[in-house]
mmCIF file of C-alpha atoms in Angstrom:
data_model
loop_
_atom_site.group_PDB
_atom_site.id
_atom_site.type_symbol
_atom_site.label_atom_id
_atom_site.label_comp_id
_atom_site.label_asym_id
_atom_site.label_seq_id
_atom_site.Cartn_x
_atom_site.Cartn_y
_atom_site.Cartn_z
ATOM 1 C CA MET A 252 22.764 25.943 31.308
ATOM 2 C CA SER A 253 22.757 29.369 32.836
ATOM 3 C CA SER A 254 19.711 30.629 34.108
ATOM 4 C CA GLU A 255 19.643 33.769 31.844
ATOM 5 C CA ASN A 256 19.416 31.555 28.765
ATOM 6 C CA LEU A 257 16.057 29.809 30.369
ATOM 7 C CA PRO A 258 13.108 30.061 27.857
ATOM 8 C CA LEU A 259 10.820 32.598 29.727
ATOM 9 C CA SER A 260 7.360 32.513 29.884
ATOM 10 C CA PRO A 261 5.369 33.819 26.975
ATOM 11 C CA ALA A 262 4.829 37.838 27.650
ATOM 12 C CA VAL A 263 1.436 38.603 28.481
ATOM 13 C CA SER A 264 -0.080 41.458 26.291
ATOM 14 C CA PRO A 265 -1.326 44.396 27.938
ATOM 15 C CA GLU A 266 -4.960 44.417 29.047
ATOM 16 C CA PRO A 267 -7.041 43.055 26.193
ATOM 17 C CA SER A 268 -9.866 44.422 24.778
ATOM 18 C CA SER A 269 -13.242 42.197 24.847
ATOM 19 C CA GLY A 270 -12.530 38.776 23.273
ATOM 20 C CA GLN A 271 -8.407 39.081 22.581
ATOM 21 C CA GLN A 272 -6.253 36.708 23.500
ATOM 22 C CA LEU A 273 -3.324 37.790 26.322
ATOM 23 C CA ARG A 274 -1.046 35.458 24.579
ATOM 24 C CA LYS A 275 -0.098 32.986 22.071
ATOM 25 C CA PRO A 276 -0.981 29.104 23.328
ATOM 26 C CA ARG A 277 2.409 27.309 24.388
ATOM 27 C CA VAL A 278 2.951 24.020 22.525
ATOM 28 C CA ALA A 279 5.524 21.453 24.557
ATOM 29 C CA VAL A 280 6.678 19.029 21.895
ATOM 30 C CA VAL A 281 7.981 16.050 23.888
ATOM 31 C CA PHE A 282 10.017 13.870 21.969
ATOM 32 C CA GLY A 283 12.762 10.990 22.363
ATOM 33 C CA GLY A 284 11.826 8.603 25.149
ATOM 34 C CA ARG A 285 13.619 5.147 26.597
ATOM 35 C CA SER A 286 11.951 3.049 23.790
ATOM 36 C CA SER A 287 14.191 1.607 21.036
ATOM 37 C CA GLU A 288 12.619 3.970 18.779
ATOM 38 C CA HIS A 289 14.127 6.841 20.428
ATOM 39 C CA GLY A 290 15.940 8.049 17.264
ATOM 40 C CA ILE A 291 12.980 8.310 14.682
ATOM 41 C CA SER A 292 11.065 10.339 17.367
ATOM 42 C CA VAL A 293 13.820 12.435 17.379
ATOM 43 C CA VAL A 294 13.628 12.773 13.744
ATOM 44 C CA THR A 295 10.023 13.331 13.870
ATOM 45 C CA ALA A 296 9.895 16.211 16.441
ATOM 46 C CA GLY A 297 12.617 18.257 14.521
ATOM 47 C CA ALA A 298 9.828 18.282 11.462
ATOM 48 C CA ILE A 299 7.136 19.083 13.831
ATOM 49 C CA LEU A 300 9.478 22.006 15.444
ATOM 50 C CA GLY A 301 10.107 23.319 11.712
ATOM 51 C CA ALA A 302 6.492 23.107 10.743
ATOM 52 C CA ILE A 303 4.503 24.892 13.557
ATOM 53 C CA ASP A 304 3.286 28.536 12.766
ATOM 54 C CA ARG A 305 5.554 30.490 15.536
ATOM 55 C CA THR A 306 2.721 33.431 14.650
ATOM 56 C CA LYS A 307 0.172 31.437 16.056
ATOM 57 C CA TYR A 308 2.220 29.481 18.792
ATOM 58 C CA ASP A 309 4.987 29.422 21.428
ATOM 59 C CA VAL A 310 6.922 26.468 21.415
ATOM 60 C CA LEU A 311 8.846 24.853 24.025
ATOM 61 C CA PRO A 312 11.097 21.925 22.860
ATOM 62 C CA ILE A 313 11.212 18.606 25.732
ATOM 63 C CA GLY A 314 13.475 15.830 25.250
ATOM 64 C CA ILE A 315 13.434 12.524 27.054
ATOM 65 C CA THR A 316 16.929 10.593 27.122
ATOM 66 C CA VAL A 317 17.214 7.106 26.836
ATOM 67 C CA ASP A 318 17.596 6.981 30.533
ATOM 68 C CA GLY A 319 14.171 9.206 30.946
ATOM 69 C CA ARG A 320 15.642 12.544 31.971
ATOM 70 C CA TRP A 321 13.421 15.306 30.818
ATOM 71 C CA ALA A 322 15.520 18.041 29.081
ATOM 72 C CA LEU A 323 15.577 21.230 27.780
ATOM 73 C CA THR A 324 16.850 21.160 24.139
ATOM 74 C CA ALA A 325 17.828 23.647 21.754
ATOM 75 C CA ASP A 326 14.970 24.499 19.094
ATOM 76 C CA GLU A 327 17.024 23.648 16.370
ATOM 77 C CA PRO A 328 15.304 21.282 13.914
ATOM 78 C CA GLU A 329 17.854 20.889 11.606
ATOM 79 C CA ARG A 330 19.813 19.120 14.062
ATOM 80 C CA MET A 331 17.111 16.494 14.264
ATOM 81 C CA ALA A 332 17.896 14.527 11.315
ATOM 82 C CA ILE A 333 19.016 11.339 10.406
ATOM 83 C CA THR A 334 22.814 12.083 9.428
ATOM 84 C CA ASP A 335 25.145 9.386 7.192
ATOM 85 C CA ARG A 336 22.395 6.961 8.444
ATOM 86 C CA ARG A 337 22.489 7.661 12.034
ATOM 87 C CA MET A 338 19.803 8.620 14.211
ATOM 88 C CA PRO A 339 20.270 11.683 16.737
ATOM 89 C CA ASN A 340 19.247 11.436 20.248
ATOM 90 C CA VAL A 341 18.065 13.901 23.056
ATOM 91 C CA ASP A 342 21.496 13.780 24.745
ATOM 92 C CA GLU A 343 23.092 15.739 21.755
ATOM 93 C CA ILE A 344 20.965 18.509 21.767
ATOM 94 C CA ALA A 345 20.163 18.719 25.330
ATOM 95 C CA ASP A 346 21.293 22.134 27.026
ATOM 96 C CA SER A 347 22.461 20.490 30.199
ATOM 97 C CA VAL A 348 24.051 17.230 30.936
ATOM 98 C CA ASP A 349 22.178 17.690 34.379
ATOM 99 C CA GLY A 350 19.139 19.820 34.609
ATOM 100 C CA GLY A 351 15.770 18.152 34.454
ATOM 101 C CA VAL A 352 11.972 19.330 33.477
ATOM 102 C CA LEU A 353 9.167 18.795 35.810
ATOM 103 C CA LEU A 354 5.946 18.851 34.218
ATOM 104 C CA PRO A 355 2.846 19.741 36.025
ATOM 105 C CA LEU A 356 1.329 16.899 38.512
ATOM 106 C CA SER A 357 -1.994 18.774 39.638
ATOM 107 C CA PRO A 358 -4.939 19.856 37.515
ATOM 108 C CA GLY A 359 -5.000 23.588 37.364
ATOM 109 C CA ASN A 360 -1.274 23.885 37.417
ATOM 110 C CA ARG A 361 0.223 24.104 34.289
ATOM 111 C CA GLU A 362 3.738 25.887 34.905
ATOM 112 C CA VAL A 363 6.822 23.870 33.927
ATOM 113 C CA VAL A 364 9.660 24.105 35.922
ATOM 114 C CA TYR A 365 13.213 23.635 35.282
ATOM 115 C CA SER A 366 15.628 22.670 38.225
ATOM 116 C CA GLU A 367 19.305 22.081 37.819
ATOM 117 C CA PRO A 368 21.723 20.476 40.682
ATOM 118 C CA GLY A 369 22.775 23.458 43.039
ATOM 119 C CA SER A 370 20.637 25.816 41.711
ATOM 120 C CA VAL A 371 16.838 27.513 42.548
ATOM 121 C CA PRO A 372 14.114 25.893 40.420
ATOM 122 C CA LYS A 373 13.160 28.328 37.481
ATOM 123 C CA VAL A 374 9.660 28.355 36.359
ATOM 124 C CA LEU A 375 9.498 28.125 32.632
ATOM 125 C CA GLY A 376 5.821 29.047 32.576
ATOM 126 C CA ASP A 377 2.245 27.905 31.476
ATOM 127 C CA VAL A 378 2.027 25.513 28.743
ATOM 128 C CA ASP A 379 -1.030 24.898 27.237
ATOM 129 C CA VAL A 380 -0.982 21.456 25.260
ATOM 130 C CA VAL A 381 1.387 19.195 24.958
ATOM 131 C CA PHE A 382 2.524 17.526 21.455
ATOM 132 C CA PRO A 383 4.270 14.066 22.758
ATOM 133 C CA MET A 384 5.777 12.834 19.728
ATOM 134 C CA LEU A 385 7.238 9.650 21.701
ATOM 135 C CA HIS A 386 7.287 6.209 19.721
ATOM 136 C CA GLY A 387 6.943 2.830 21.556
ATOM 137 C CA PRO A 388 7.046 1.804 25.005
ATOM 138 C CA TYR A 389 7.309 4.874 27.791
ATOM 139 C CA GLY A 390 5.094 7.252 25.881
ATOM 140 C CA GLU A 391 3.059 6.124 22.626
ATOM 141 C CA ASP A 392 1.729 3.242 25.056
ATOM 142 C CA GLY A 393 -0.700 5.337 26.810
ATOM 143 C CA THR A 394 2.327 6.363 29.784
ATOM 144 C CA ILE A 395 2.691 9.598 29.285
ATOM 145 C CA GLN A 396 -1.223 10.274 28.485
ATOM 146 C CA GLY A 397 -1.909 9.423 31.971
ATOM 147 C CA LEU A 398 0.478 11.098 33.331
ATOM 148 C CA LEU A 399 -1.113 14.288 31.127
ATOM 149 C CA GLU A 400 -4.391 13.343 32.182
ATOM 150 C CA LEU A 401 -3.701 13.184 35.905
ATOM 151 C CA SER A 402 -2.222 16.748 35.030
ATOM 152 C CA GLY A 403 -5.288 17.825 33.187
ATOM 153 C CA VAL A 404 -2.758 19.304 30.210
ATOM 154 C CA PRO A 405 -4.420 18.787 26.675
ATOM 155 C CA TYR A 406 -2.169 16.708 24.811
ATOM 156 C CA VAL A 407 -2.505 15.946 20.990
ATOM 157 C CA GLY A 408 -3.730 11.891 19.887
ATOM 158 C CA SER A 409 -5.426 9.413 21.401
ATOM 159 C CA GLY A 410 -5.789 8.852 25.329
ATOM 160 C CA VAL A 411 -4.339 6.176 27.927
ATOM 161 C CA LEU A 412 -6.755 3.268 26.466
ATOM 162 C CA SER A 413 -6.629 3.911 22.829
ATOM 163 C CA SER A 414 -2.458 4.421 23.002
ATOM 164 C CA ALA A 415 -2.386 0.986 25.430
ATOM 165 C CA ILE A 416 -4.119 -1.033 22.626
ATOM 166 C CA GLY A 417 -2.276 0.743 19.603
ATOM 167 C CA GLN A 418 0.644 -0.409 21.178
ATOM 168 C CA ASP A 419 -0.131 -4.123 22.310
ATOM 169 C CA LYS A 420 -0.499 -5.657 19.006
ATOM 170 C CA ASP A 421 -1.990 -8.690 21.360
ATOM 171 C CA TYR A 422 -4.860 -6.920 22.747
ATOM 172 C CA MET A 423 -4.936 -4.772 19.393
ATOM 173 C CA LYS A 424 -5.788 -7.635 17.057
ATOM 174 C CA ARG A 425 -8.502 -8.688 19.739
ATOM 175 C CA VAL A 426 -10.296 -5.764 19.899
ATOM 176 C CA PHE A 427 -10.226 -5.900 15.768
ATOM 177 C CA THR A 428 -11.829 -9.148 15.795
ATOM 178 C CA SER A 429 -14.806 -8.202 18.553
ATOM 179 C CA PHE A 430 -15.376 -5.307 16.547
ATOM 180 C CA GLY A 431 -15.669 -7.939 13.136
ATOM 181 C CA LEU A 432 -12.535 -6.869 11.216
ATOM 182 C CA ASN A 433 -10.129 -9.003 9.884
ATOM 183 C CA VAL A 434 -6.901 -9.645 11.111
ATOM 184 C CA GLY A 435 -4.263 -12.591 9.544
ATOM 185 C CA PRO A 436 -3.630 -15.591 11.848
ATOM 186 C CA TYR A 437 -1.422 -14.970 14.834
ATOM 187 C CA LEU A 438 0.429 -16.495 18.403
ATOM 188 C CA VAL A 439 1.250 -14.916 21.293
ATOM 189 C CA ILE A 440 3.988 -16.116 23.629
ATOM 190 C CA ARG A 441 3.687 -14.627 27.036
ATOM 191 C CA PRO A 442 6.743 -14.253 29.290
ATOM 192 C CA ARG A 443 5.719 -16.296 31.949
ATOM 193 C CA GLU A 444 4.956 -19.012 29.648
ATOM 194 C CA TRP A 445 8.312 -18.897 28.087
ATOM 195 C CA ARG A 446 10.202 -18.822 31.569
ATOM 196 C CA GLN A 447 8.132 -21.732 32.975
ATOM 197 C CA ASP A 448 7.614 -24.163 29.665
ATOM 198 C CA GLU A 449 9.815 -23.243 26.999
ATOM 199 C CA ALA A 450 9.552 -26.518 25.069
ATOM 200 C CA GLY A 451 5.838 -26.282 25.354
ATOM 201 C CA ALA A 452 5.893 -22.726 23.707
ATOM 202 C CA ARG A 453 8.204 -23.876 21.262
ATOM 203 C CA GLN A 454 5.553 -26.859 20.418
ATOM 204 C CA ARG A 455 2.955 -24.253 19.986
ATOM 205 C CA ILE A 456 4.911 -22.248 17.310
ATOM 206 C CA ALA A 457 5.607 -25.788 15.728
ATOM 207 C CA ASP A 458 1.824 -26.521 15.571
ATOM 208 C CA PHE A 459 1.197 -22.796 14.506
ATOM 209 C CA ALA A 460 3.771 -23.644 11.407
ATOM 210 C CA GLY A 461 2.028 -26.900 10.580
ATOM 211 C CA GLU A 462 -1.423 -25.249 10.210
ATOM 212 C CA HIS A 463 -0.084 -22.219 8.472
ATOM 213 C CA GLY A 464 3.364 -22.686 6.970
ATOM 214 C CA TRP A 465 6.845 -21.162 6.716
ATOM 215 C CA PRO A 466 8.043 -18.553 6.844
ATOM 216 C CA LEU A 467 6.735 -17.084 10.252
ATOM 217 C CA PHE A 468 7.450 -13.805 11.533
ATOM 218 C CA ILE A 469 8.295 -13.491 15.113
ATOM 219 C CA LYS A 470 8.347 -9.607 16.595
ATOM 220 C CA PRO A 471 7.780 -7.727 19.971
ATOM 221 C CA ALA A 472 4.529 -7.592 20.826
ATOM 222 C CA ARG A 473 4.573 -3.925 21.974
ATOM 223 C CA ALA A 474 7.408 -2.151 19.850
ATOM 224 C CA GLY A 475 6.769 -0.313 16.638
ATOM 225 C CA SER A 476 8.839 1.172 13.522
ATOM 226 C CA SER A 477 9.183 -2.617 12.843
ATOM 227 C CA ILE A 478 12.238 -3.427 15.036
ATOM 228 C CA GLY A 479 12.946 -6.336 16.475
ATOM 229 C CA ILE A 480 11.566 -8.614 13.718
ATOM 230 C CA THR A 481 12.772 -11.090 12.273
ATOM 231 C CA LYS A 482 11.636 -13.379 9.070
ATOM 232 C CA VAL A 483 12.219 -16.772 9.658
ATOM 233 C CA ASP A 484 12.013 -19.864 7.192
ATOM 234 C CA SER A 485 12.319 -22.501 9.518
ATOM 235 C CA PHE A 486 13.056 -23.937 13.132
ATOM 236 C CA ASP A 487 16.651 -22.991 12.561
ATOM 237 C CA GLY A 488 16.538 -19.507 13.071
ATOM 238 C CA LEU A 489 13.588 -19.587 15.563
ATOM 239 C CA ASP A 490 15.635 -19.289 18.852
ATOM 240 C CA GLU A 491 17.586 -16.723 17.121
ATOM 241 C CA ALA A 492 14.421 -14.647 16.473
ATOM 242 C CA ILE A 493 12.670 -15.446 19.572
ATOM 243 C CA ALA A 494 16.019 -13.843 21.257
ATOM 244 C CA GLU A 495 16.026 -10.944 19.400
ATOM 245 C CA ALA A 496 12.159 -9.899 19.812
ATOM 246 C CA GLN A 497 12.771 -10.425 23.468
ATOM 247 C CA ARG A 498 15.426 -7.917 23.385
ATOM 248 C CA HIS A 499 12.596 -5.296 23.122
ATOM 249 C CA ASP A 500 9.508 -7.033 24.769
ATOM 250 C CA PRO A 501 9.613 -10.073 26.699
ATOM 251 C CA LYS A 502 5.944 -10.711 25.259
ATOM 252 C CA ILE A 503 6.106 -11.571 21.681
ATOM 253 C CA LEU A 504 4.036 -12.306 18.505
ATOM 254 C CA VAL A 505 4.378 -15.101 15.992
ATOM 255 C CA GLU A 506 2.459 -14.051 12.699
ATOM 256 C CA ALA A 507 1.896 -16.038 9.116
ATOM 257 C CA LEU A 508 2.715 -14.642 6.285
ATOM 258 C CA LEU A 509 0.028 -12.720 4.407
ATOM 259 C CA ARG A 510 0.805 -12.880 0.395
ATOM 260 C CA GLY A 511 -0.254 -9.649 -0.885
ATOM 261 C CA ARG A 512 0.221 -5.679 -1.478
ATOM 262 C CA GLU A 513 0.927 -3.471 1.756
ATOM 263 C CA ILE A 514 -1.798 -0.839 1.814
ATOM 264 C CA GLU A 515 -2.057 1.932 4.570
ATOM 265 C CA CYS A 516 -4.491 4.809 4.971
ATOM 266 C CA GLY A 517 -4.778 8.045 7.474
ATOM 267 C CA VAL A 518 -7.151 8.846 9.656
ATOM 268 C CA LEU A 519 -7.809 12.517 11.095
ATOM 269 C CA GLU A 520 -10.181 13.550 13.386
ATOM 270 C CA PHE A 521 -12.214 16.771 11.794
ATOM 271 C CA GLU A 522 -15.153 18.372 13.980
ATOM 272 C CA ASP A 523 -17.889 16.303 12.380
ATOM 273 C CA GLY A 524 -16.115 13.108 13.132
ATOM 274 C CA PRO A 525 -12.950 11.213 11.859
ATOM 275 C CA ARG A 526 -12.255 10.912 8.172
ATOM 276 C CA ALA A 527 -10.186 8.864 5.851
ATOM 277 C CA SER A 528 -7.168 9.999 3.851
ATOM 278 C CA VAL A 529 -6.450 8.743 0.482
ATOM 279 C CA PRO A 530 -4.622 5.322 1.039
ATOM 280 C CA ALA A 531 -1.203 4.567 -0.374
ATOM 281 C CA GLU A 532 0.918 1.535 -1.124
ATOM 282 C CA ILE A 533 4.491 0.587 0.335
ATOM 283 C CA PRO A 534 6.531 -1.017 -2.394
ATOM 284 C CA PRO A 535 8.892 -3.579 -1.989
ATOM 285 C CA VAL A 536 12.329 -2.463 -0.792
ATOM 286 C CA GLN A 537 14.238 -4.517 -3.581
ATOM 287 C CA SER A 538 17.499 -4.736 -1.180
ATOM 288 C CA HIS A 539 15.107 -6.055 2.094
ATOM 289 C CA ASP A 540 13.696 -9.115 2.207
ATOM 290 C CA TYR A 541 10.512 -7.431 4.085
ATOM 291 C CA TYR A 542 9.752 -3.945 5.522
ATOM 292 C CA ASP A 543 12.161 -3.722 8.693
ATOM 293 C CA PHE A 544 13.825 -0.423 10.445
ATOM 294 C CA GLU A 545 16.383 0.066 7.920
ATOM 295 C CA ALA A 546 13.753 -0.118 4.878
ATOM 296 C CA LYS A 547 11.494 2.111 6.287
ATOM 297 C CA TYR A 548 13.908 4.600 7.378
ATOM 298 C CA ILE A 549 16.958 4.442 5.890
ATOM 299 C CA ASP A 550 16.719 2.598 2.640
ATOM 300 C CA SER A 551 13.002 3.615 1.657
ATOM 301 C CA THR A 552 11.399 4.244 -1.491
ATOM 302 C CA PRO A 553 9.047 6.409 -1.985
ATOM 303 C CA GLY A 554 5.315 5.352 -1.303
ATOM 304 C CA ILE A 555 2.658 5.256 -3.914
ATOM 305 C CA VAL A 556 0.029 7.763 -3.182
ATOM 306 C CA PRO A 557 -2.467 7.500 -3.800
ATOM 307 C CA ALA A 558 -2.603 3.876 -3.893
ATOM 308 C CA PRO A 559 -3.452 1.962 -7.152
ATOM 309 C CA LEU A 560 -6.793 1.089 -6.491
ATOM 310 C CA THR A 561 -10.078 0.477 -7.857
ATOM 311 C CA PRO A 562 -12.717 3.499 -6.504
ATOM 312 C CA GLU A 563 -14.564 0.043 -4.577
ATOM 313 C CA GLN A 564 -11.424 -0.828 -2.892
ATOM 314 C CA THR A 565 -10.561 2.760 -2.103
ATOM 315 C CA ALA A 566 -13.613 3.011 -0.518
ATOM 316 C CA GLU A 567 -13.343 0.063 1.366
ATOM 317 C CA ILE A 568 -10.170 0.474 3.006
ATOM 318 C CA GLN A 569 -11.301 4.072 3.819
ATOM 319 C CA ARG A 570 -14.416 2.940 5.452
ATOM 320 C CA LEU A 571 -11.973 0.041 7.320
ATOM 321 C CA ALA A 572 -9.442 2.399 8.549
ATOM 322 C CA VAL A 573 -12.390 4.250 10.252
ATOM 323 C CA GLU A 574 -13.587 1.463 11.676
ATOM 324 C CA ALA A 575 -10.453 0.391 13.343
ATOM 325 C CA PHE A 576 -9.960 4.090 14.419
ATOM 326 C CA GLU A 577 -13.548 4.089 16.474
ATOM 327 C CA ALA A 578 -12.988 0.419 17.640
ATOM 328 C CA ALA A 579 -10.218 1.701 19.605
ATOM 329 C CA SER A 580 -11.711 4.753 20.790
ATOM 330 C CA CYS A 581 -8.931 6.829 19.359
ATOM 331 C CA GLU A 582 -8.758 10.396 18.981
ATOM 332 C CA GLY A 583 -6.663 12.881 16.870
ATOM 333 C CA LEU A 584 -4.860 10.426 14.422
ATOM 334 C CA VAL A 585 -4.051 7.226 13.436
ATOM 335 C CA ARG A 586 -2.170 5.419 10.581
ATOM 336 C CA ALA A 587 -4.110 2.059 9.943
ATOM 337 C CA ASP A 588 -1.982 -0.299 8.062
ATOM 338 C CA PHE A 589 -3.578 -3.050 5.913
ATOM 339 C CA PHE A 590 -2.606 -6.096 3.785
ATOM 340 C CA LEU A 591 -4.642 -6.711 0.433
ATOM 341 C CA THR A 592 -4.556 -10.409 -0.602
ATOM 342 C CA GLU A 593 -4.074 -12.318 -3.470
ATOM 343 C CA ASP A 594 -7.988 -13.062 -2.920
ATOM 344 C CA GLY A 595 -8.687 -9.580 -2.842
ATOM 345 C CA GLN A 596 -9.603 -9.021 0.865
ATOM 346 C CA PHE A 597 -8.297 -5.990 3.072
ATOM 347 C CA VAL A 598 -6.767 -7.764 6.393
ATOM 348 C CA ILE A 599 -6.045 -5.019 8.932
ATOM 349 C CA ASN A 600 -2.138 -5.556 10.115
ATOM 350 C CA GLU A 601 -2.412 -2.925 12.998
ATOM 351 C CA ILE A 602 -2.580 0.687 13.533
ATOM 352 C CA ASN A 603 0.003 3.379 14.531
ATOM 353 C CA THR A 604 -1.671 6.275 17.106
ATOM 354 C CA MET A 605 1.377 8.422 16.672
ATOM 355 C CA PRO A 606 2.819 7.476 13.095
ATOM 356 C CA GLY A 607 6.036 8.973 11.695
ATOM 357 C CA PHE A 608 5.291 12.329 11.071
ATOM 358 C CA THR A 609 8.352 13.724 9.050
ATOM 359 C CA PRO A 610 7.068 15.454 5.886
ATOM 360 C CA ILE A 611 8.163 12.211 3.746
ATOM 361 C CA SER A 612 6.588 9.906 6.341
ATOM 362 C CA MET A 613 3.249 7.978 4.801
ATOM 363 C CA TYR A 614 0.515 9.603 7.235
ATOM 364 C CA PRO A 615 1.568 13.716 6.010
ATOM 365 C CA GLN A 616 2.145 12.291 2.476
ATOM 366 C CA MET A 617 -1.326 10.625 2.449
ATOM 367 C CA TRP A 618 -3.094 13.927 3.805
ATOM 368 C CA ALA A 619 -1.442 16.085 1.326
ATOM 369 C CA LYS A 620 -2.613 14.124 -1.362
ATOM 370 C CA SER A 621 -6.190 14.556 0.502
ATOM 371 C CA GLY A 622 -5.902 18.228 0.599
ATOM 372 C CA VAL A 623 -4.425 19.009 4.384
ATOM 373 C CA GLY A 624 -1.150 20.052 3.872
ATOM 374 C CA TYR A 625 1.934 19.210 6.279
ATOM 375 C CA ALA A 626 1.583 22.759 8.407
ATOM 376 C CA GLU A 627 -2.262 22.878 8.165
ATOM 377 C CA LEU A 628 -1.904 19.002 9.431
ATOM 378 C CA VAL A 629 0.195 20.190 12.641
ATOM 379 C CA ASP A 630 -2.036 23.008 13.026
ATOM 380 C CA ARG A 631 -5.652 20.677 13.215
ATOM 381 C CA LEU A 632 -4.132 18.709 15.670
ATOM 382 C CA ILE A 633 -2.874 21.301 17.998
ATOM 383 C CA GLN A 634 -6.360 22.926 17.698
ATOM 384 C CA ALA A 635 -8.254 19.638 18.286
ATOM 385 C CA ALA A 636 -6.117 18.992 21.427
ATOM 386 C CA LEU A 637 -6.752 22.728 22.468
ATOM 387 C CA ASN A 638 -10.513 21.912 22.092
ATOM 388 C CA ARG A 639 -10.700 18.787 23.962
ATOM 389 C CA SER A 640 -12.212 18.234 27.058
ATOM 390 C CA THR A 641 -9.585 17.293 29.840
ATOM 391 C CA ASP A 642 -12.690 15.182 31.771
ATOM 392 C CA LEU A 643 -13.732 12.126 30.837
ATOM 393 C CA ARG A 644 -14.623 11.776 27.294
#
């Protein structure tokens, strides 16, 4: 990438009159990352870039490649879509195969620098807020949030602790249980346990199956987008399912089947506190045994928004979604996923602190039906981040 094509710091207006803003706030949209959810992060960021109001904000797209390099990317949302069932990646839209972006590392300094081998580093200007559209480990799990906290840079979404809780389904369930929320039966197999006593770990799973029955769901404890999940109907498929989950996370979760309907609810933080959207129902995808990655993103059928629930059920899931948001000390936004069991109970499955965010994703759809359109939703999140303290909250 030649230096003359580098994005410049936003132009500063002439000396303003009292109360007039010097320049538009600059939003760095950070996406991609090292997790197995790299592709859907790129897709989501493309939608965000297309929705940000350029009359109100300047935008700096920053992609993180699968090997962890921070790269300047083209501001071309149309290149960041699923094509022929294939996910996009940052390397395809990066402006250079060698150059890297450096975020500020000390409070009071918000300058972003671009560096390329053999060239003098270029200052790209200040960033006022970061929109971290990262999914999964190394981004959604509190890691980038910690970096931004150290830098004193405002960002969209939950903080370090809440993001970590939202990523680790083991501790998420522990937090929800401690706050009185219903969770389904589950078992955790930690890496050391598996390394030191595979037979004992398998026996724990056998005992769990004896108590709760087959099928079981074997999943990575710290992954999302239904990646690495296997439904197993007997011991015959157990080892293969464990190996698949461990490809994504050495800590695995074993969950019992909950029979019922899948219901989701969005939570958005307003000036007076968090509010819940109308809920949505995820209908079964006939070509899939359960709601896996391809069912969610490739072969999905539209969700039912609003979900066909009674007024009492709607009010109850909205209450529970806000309770989950508060229990994990979340900020900004959350999608809360529940099962409505056959006996009429809502059981929380998980929260997602940075849910899929394309216009056809469930979170924006639920808020669109609640009166907050996609562009307004993006703007609200940016404004909330800009107005949030960068100190302890």
